[in-house]
């Protein structure tokens, strides 16, 4: 039993790039959960007389436009960026995948109408969608999570549906239907186990998209609102420091980049099944 | 003695797996090809026959590389050559006829441009001259309308024509050696004859040497002078065609040959079951119309596949359905299983009419008729263990769970001659033959009365297929099963079926009893179909009547007509 | 067979119109999500009931939503983009000049990004696995996985702060002289080009690799064709459809990029106008701008799909 699932028997192994990327992601997850406990200062406290202060032993990443400690603010920002994105991507993928598999298994009108609707939603550029909705309903954390989930669910739907449609043409599905199996069994027991791998990879990519959109909205001042700040808000707040190359604006940028690039690298370096010569 | 044209010595080819592991796939192969000689490389899938043939052009597929040995064509060793020199050799000295011409032709270019591309690349002759030469080759290959066929695009001609066009494409550069990579495998038998004939006649006239890669001994027997038997990248035996066919030394070669001998048919319809007969046929379909696409005003689907098909399966007997691709034979199985609801007609089981759609049939009706598909790779869910796959029908139909279920799964595996050690394996860890046995075990788990077998041996290597056929017969004896056996292969159908239905273009052409096979066929299409099956006899192809194709497969003719209409 | 292409094109256009209808419904639906009463938001808490009723009447807010949707859509079709809540000016007047600015930015980016991206996308696919491919691919992955404002920040750091070639964040509205125009354009265009080119390289490379894996490419190699010939004669002609799609989709990222870039560089385009009007909740303006962008995006993808249909050799006679 064990043998079938051990990586070696699948010829799976992860390379050093993937491993490093995984560690960076793990680091940010830990920071998001426990980071603020380690913050040297309270994120709201003004601790420096100077603004846009340089890196120093006291303020590791300098100070922001009000003289607050950037390092502490990034630790707290991780919670917003990672937390909101994770919640949104979970909702988006859960709905997208369930609907996608159902549409593939049922086919017919249900599939046609839902797919047309999802395609239409997909054709609204994500930032635009965000702008319109934030203009209408304002921006709070639950609204942001819901909005990001709505924007990215159609993509997840389309992805899962395409995989499930492929799966659905396989003979093992025909065998199950000929046996008399009902749709829920076909979706959960026959289709789902076969698409879980790509779906998880898509989950990762979509997480990156959501981090990017959330940061973008916050950067425009439409995302996480003060006094709370995610990494995108930190960049916006401190953009004035850009001409002096202040760490206050560079550090949150690097935080975003390290997270999103790591997720992408991890996915790109995920082991694929061996395909020993044809 | 003449110097060999091709001299391969100690060739090794390595491949890299995705996990970065290096494996040797060709393990020290040596052989020669004399000028004008056709040598066949024969072996099962994975034996390395195509890989070896491609090394003649200094080419290895992505992920593979030639790791050692020499491949001399004429005086020169292609292994030590520069890539530039190899490019010069390809198409001119050594040419290649691909397995699937449909995939090997660029869909965006006219056929003629692709056929004369070799001359274009190597600047062999002016375009007009190349064109004229191509037309001559088309004529020699018996292609219809040789002057204009090249003006079309690949999707406008039939598969058999494309395969001949690909031969023209190989011959245009006047090569010394031509590699044929399973060039007729993707074709129907009736088309195969024409293509083989065309190949044989141009090769003979041109006095060219050839390397013919195939898994089919009977096909090879028609065209090769010498046969090399390969297994797992190692030569098992080589000899002249006559030697291999009649005096094989190696046990593996003998195994290949014996798998080819049609098994003797013995009807299981013994007297003991005569009483059952009174109850009437176990499965019957009557005047079935079915197809795909939207339903039209007449209640028929837009793409009609089956037209007025009727047949019966008697209890304890086997019904064969034979036909070429597109004949509707697999669609018939799907209609019977309720996977494709029919538009007209009826299907009855044990005298009671079944609902057209599987999900409208009762569990008991579904249980008694099981379907087994051709490709075990796609018929077994790759992410479920063998225990789950075989166990599911036990839970679904019989409510078995836990240890009871596992014990029954082990019994079923034993029935299909599989060890219980496979219980927790995933399908991809099994061989092709093992997968097909699991596929059968799953059907048996339902305790069915009827099993619909859709080309279940077609994807298997000959030896493995023969073993699966033996298993089917044993199971029938033990379990009182009836099979509907769908196949394109006459010898398989003949070895197991009491009745054989010949299908063409969605219609039943003829119904024959086993004793009438193959000579009792009356319909011209059945005759053509049966006559087209290659025999293990070097003289078979030459001995066929010249006008055999004149009996005509309508698809080929329809293509010709359309092509003419277009040009 | 020749009848197939017009039919496919017409049905593709039909899909576009249907999509546009659904999109307009969603964009209009945003109004219905407004918490509270628009009129009260506009007039403030102190407004008299008479004033509120009057404005409601003027804005047709008492009609059912579906009727208002119909009126709005009908207005859009006739070029009536509505009236801004914030300053009572017709939206069309506010948008016109700025749309031209945005289009100028988009055009400049397209001219730079598309040729570079095609060249890099195709060559990396040709030399897949080489050092060249790995370097480009790594850069591309890095660019597509960071937000646009990060690229912009980086560009400012490199070109303005370290190299001092260009002004950092200043922007003059005076675009009369060519030098000023260039300076105003340089940073936004550089930033956008990086973002767009990266997306396009990724997709073009993938499309090309698909084409190079086809059997007919192997056949061409076995005919002795050189790498260049294989690509130019066989792989490229068959990947026109996918590449057109890659270009269209990447250009759609231009929309997202433009929103950020116009804001960060203070560029007087439509996107900046939109972002600014979110603060004032000026929905008519936002909705009209959103529809303009959506129409633009749908046009691009439709054109790409039609190119794919027309270039499909199997539909040719």
XYZ file of N, CA and C in Angstrom, chain A residues 171-268:
294
model
N -13.048 6.079 -21.174
C -13.912 4.901 -21.108
C -14.296 4.522 -19.686
N -13.437 4.863 -18.701
C -13.819 4.449 -17.346
C -15.069 5.186 -16.866
N -15.302 6.373 -17.422
C -16.542 7.073 -17.096
C -17.711 6.366 -17.793
N -17.478 5.966 -19.055
C -18.524 5.240 -19.788
C -18.863 3.952 -19.046
N -17.831 3.267 -18.541
C -18.082 2.026 -17.789
C -18.935 2.336 -16.567
N -18.585 3.426 -15.861
C -19.344 3.782 -14.658
C -20.798 4.100 -15.011
N -20.999 4.813 -16.112
C -22.370 5.136 -16.519
C -23.133 3.876 -16.904
N -22.454 2.993 -17.627
C -23.102 1.759 -18.044
C -23.436 0.900 -16.833
N -22.671 1.079 -15.757
C -22.925 0.324 -14.534
C -24.163 0.881 -13.841
N -24.495 2.149 -14.150
C -25.681 2.771 -13.559
C -25.347 3.766 -12.468
N -24.072 4.179 -12.373
C -23.667 5.112 -11.320
C -24.357 6.466 -11.504
N -24.609 7.128 -10.363
C -25.244 8.455 -10.400
C -24.189 9.544 -10.551
N -24.646 10.723 -10.950
C -23.724 11.839 -11.208
C -22.804 12.194 -10.033
N -23.324 12.312 -8.798
C -22.403 12.672 -7.705
C -21.240 11.690 -7.566
N -21.514 10.393 -7.727
C -20.428 9.421 -7.646
C -19.425 9.652 -8.767
N -19.940 9.879 -9.966
C -19.053 10.071 -11.111
C -18.169 11.300 -10.890
N -18.774 12.374 -10.376
C -17.989 13.588 -10.157
C -16.932 13.375 -9.076
N -17.363 12.854 -7.941
C -16.453 12.819 -6.792
C -15.484 11.644 -6.824
N -15.930 10.502 -7.284
C -15.072 9.324 -7.200
C -14.330 9.004 -8.484
N -14.884 9.385 -9.606
C -14.209 9.042 -10.861
C -13.456 10.235 -11.441
N -14.074 11.414 -11.447
C -13.429 12.565 -12.074
C -12.453 13.246 -11.116
N -12.943 13.591 -9.930
C -12.145 14.419 -9.034
C -10.734 13.888 -8.760
N -10.568 12.596 -8.424
C -9.203 12.138 -8.130
C -8.245 12.330 -9.305
N -8.788 12.398 -10.506
C -7.913 12.528 -11.672
C -7.572 13.959 -12.027
N -8.281 14.917 -11.463
C -7.955 16.297 -11.820
C -7.359 17.047 -10.636
N -7.248 16.386 -9.490
C -6.811 17.072 -8.279
C -5.419 17.689 -8.441
N -4.513 16.979 -9.132
C -3.150 17.506 -9.302
C -3.132 18.845 -10.018
N -3.609 18.888 -11.270
C -3.666 20.165 -11.990
C -4.501 21.211 -11.264
N -5.557 20.788 -10.585
C -6.393 21.755 -9.874
C -5.584 22.435 -8.766
N -4.744 21.658 -8.084
C -3.923 22.252 -7.035
C -2.902 23.232 -7.635
N -2.333 22.869 -8.770
C -1.397 23.779 -9.426
C -2.116 25.068 -9.823
N -3.332 24.903 -10.326
C -4.130 26.071 -10.711
C -4.473 26.914 -9.484
N -4.705 26.249 -8.371
C -4.973 26.936 -7.107
C -3.804 27.871 -6.787
N -2.597 27.345 -6.961
C -1.401 28.147 -6.698
C -1.304 29.348 -7.615
N -1.512 29.105 -8.921
C -1.431 30.199 -9.894
C -2.477 31.263 -9.604
N -3.667 30.793 -9.291
C -4.764 31.712 -9.023
C -4.481 32.521 -7.752
N -3.819 31.870 -6.785
C -3.417 32.583 -5.575
C -2.507 33.749 -5.960
N -1.575 33.484 -6.857
C -0.679 34.553 -7.317
C -1.488 35.678 -7.971
N -2.409 35.315 -8.865
C -3.236 36.328 -9.531
C -3.953 37.189 -8.498
N -4.485 36.525 -7.476
C -5.259 37.253 -6.473
C -4.352 38.170 -5.659
N -3.165 37.678 -5.291
C -2.214 38.536 -4.579
C -1.915 39.768 -5.438
N -1.715 39.532 -6.734
C -1.385 40.648 -7.634
C -2.544 41.642 -7.711
N -3.758 41.137 -7.859
C -4.901 42.045 -7.981
C -5.142 42.792 -6.671
N -5.052 42.055 -5.566
C -5.266 42.689 -4.259
C -4.220 43.790 -4.043
N -2.965 43.470 -4.332
C -1.911 44.466 -4.171
C -2.178 45.649 -5.087
N -2.604 45.340 -6.320
C -2.886 46.402 -7.280
C -3.996 47.316 -6.782
N -5.091 46.707 -6.280
C -6.204 47.506 -5.771
C -5.746 48.339 -4.571
N -5.004 47.726 -3.684
C -4.518 48.459 -2.523
C -3.599 49.584 -2.963
N -2.803 49.300 -3.974
C -1.898 50.326 -4.477
C -2.687 51.527 -5.009
N -3.852 51.245 -5.598
C -4.692 52.330 -6.108
C -5.494 52.973 -4.979
N -5.353 52.426 -3.768
C -6.098 52.964 -2.629
C -7.509 52.405 -2.558
N -7.767 51.334 -3.278
C -9.126 50.782 -3.322
C -9.211 49.449 -2.607
N -8.082 48.982 -2.062
C -8.079 47.666 -1.424
C -8.208 47.804 0.078
N -7.245 47.225 0.787
C -7.265 47.285 2.248
C -7.132 48.741 2.688
N -8.047 49.163 3.574
C -8.098 50.589 3.934
C -7.339 50.879 5.238
N -6.746 52.078 5.359
C -6.073 52.467 6.584
C -7.079 52.429 7.739
N -6.669 52.142 8.973
C -5.273 52.000 9.400
C -4.656 50.648 9.052
N -5.475 49.687 8.585
C -4.879 48.408 8.187
C -4.082 48.605 6.911
N -3.070 47.760 6.727
C -2.299 47.894 5.492
C -1.755 46.552 5.060
N -2.037 46.161 3.817
C -1.370 44.998 3.247
C -0.147 45.504 2.485
N 0.548 44.610 1.824
C 1.806 45.026 1.190
C 1.579 46.062 0.098
N 0.469 45.889 -0.621
C 0.169 46.863 -1.681
C -0.059 48.256 -1.097
N -0.781 48.324 0.028
C -1.017 49.621 0.677
C 0.297 50.230 1.141
N 1.209 49.380 1.633
C 2.504 49.895 2.106
C 3.244 50.573 0.959
N 3.187 49.963 -0.226
C 3.855 50.571 -1.378
C 3.198 51.905 -1.701
N 1.859 51.919 -1.676
C 1.156 53.154 -2.000
C 1.503 54.267 -1.002
N 1.432 53.926 0.287
C 1.719 54.922 1.313
C 3.085 55.568 1.124
N 4.024 54.731 0.708
C 5.412 55.194 0.715
C 5.967 55.498 -0.668
N 5.067 55.580 -1.646
C 5.545 55.778 -3.017
C 6.334 57.081 -3.129
N 6.016 58.012 -2.232
C 6.748 59.284 -2.226
C 8.231 59.098 -1.958
N 8.594 57.974 -1.378
C 9.999 57.732 -1.069
C 10.768 57.161 -2.243
N 10.061 56.922 -3.319
C 10.696 56.277 -4.467
C 11.888 57.058 -5.023
N 11.754 58.380 -5.188
C 12.890 59.114 -5.746
C 14.155 58.990 -4.887
N 14.011 58.656 -3.608
C 15.207 58.476 -2.776
C 15.535 57.000 -2.612
N 14.866 56.144 -3.369
C 15.071 54.702 -3.239
C 14.941 54.259 -1.795
N 13.926 54.766 -1.100
C 13.767 54.456 0.310
C 13.392 52.990 0.490
N 13.964 52.310 1.510
C 13.595 50.916 1.776
C 12.103 50.783 2.069
N 11.493 51.866 2.517
C 10.066 51.806 2.844
C 9.225 51.399 1.652
N 9.634 51.774 0.440
C 8.860 51.396 -0.738
C 9.418 50.122 -1.377
N 10.725 49.918 -1.245
C 11.314 48.733 -1.894
C 11.007 47.453 -1.117
N 11.051 47.541 0.207
C 10.878 46.325 1.009
C 9.521 45.638 0.785
N 8.397 46.374 0.824
C 7.130 45.666 0.567
C 7.046 45.111 -0.854
N 7.664 45.812 -1.800
C 7.713 45.284 -3.176
C 8.420 43.933 -3.189
N 9.555 43.879 -2.498
C 10.305 42.626 -2.465
C 9.503 41.533 -1.769
N 8.750 41.913 -0.752
C 7.941 40.919 -0.051
C 6.934 40.289 -1.011
N 6.255 41.144 -1.776
C 5.275 40.633 -2.750
C 5.967 39.734 -3.762
N 7.070 40.266 -4.325
C 7.769 39.523 -5.372
C 8.250 38.177 -4.854
N 8.794 38.144 -3.638
C 9.328 36.878 -3.132
C 8.209 35.852 -2.986
N 7.039 36.302 -2.570
C 5.926 35.370 -2.411
C 5.417 34.863 -3.765
N 5.134 35.799 -4.665
C 4.506 35.386 -5.924
C 5.480 34.618 -6.811
N 6.729 35.059 -6.868
C 7.692 34.336 -7.696
C 7.912 32.937 -7.128
N 7.947 32.825 -5.810
C 8.149 31.498 -5.210
C 7.006 30.553 -5.558
N 5.780 31.054 -5.478
C 4.647 30.173 -5.807
C 4.764 29.705 -7.260
N 5.081 30.644 -8.145
C 5.238 30.271 -9.555
C 6.359 29.265 -9.761
N 7.491 29.508 -9.106
C 8.623 28.589 -9.272
C 8.293 27.214 -8.702
N 7.613 27.202 -7.563
C 7.262 25.907 -6.974
C 6.392 25.108 -7.949
N 5.415 25.796 -8.558
C 4.521 25.091 -9.477
C 5.278 24.608 -10.712
N 6.158 25.491 -11.231
C 6.924 25.095 -12.419
C 7.844 23.920 -12.136
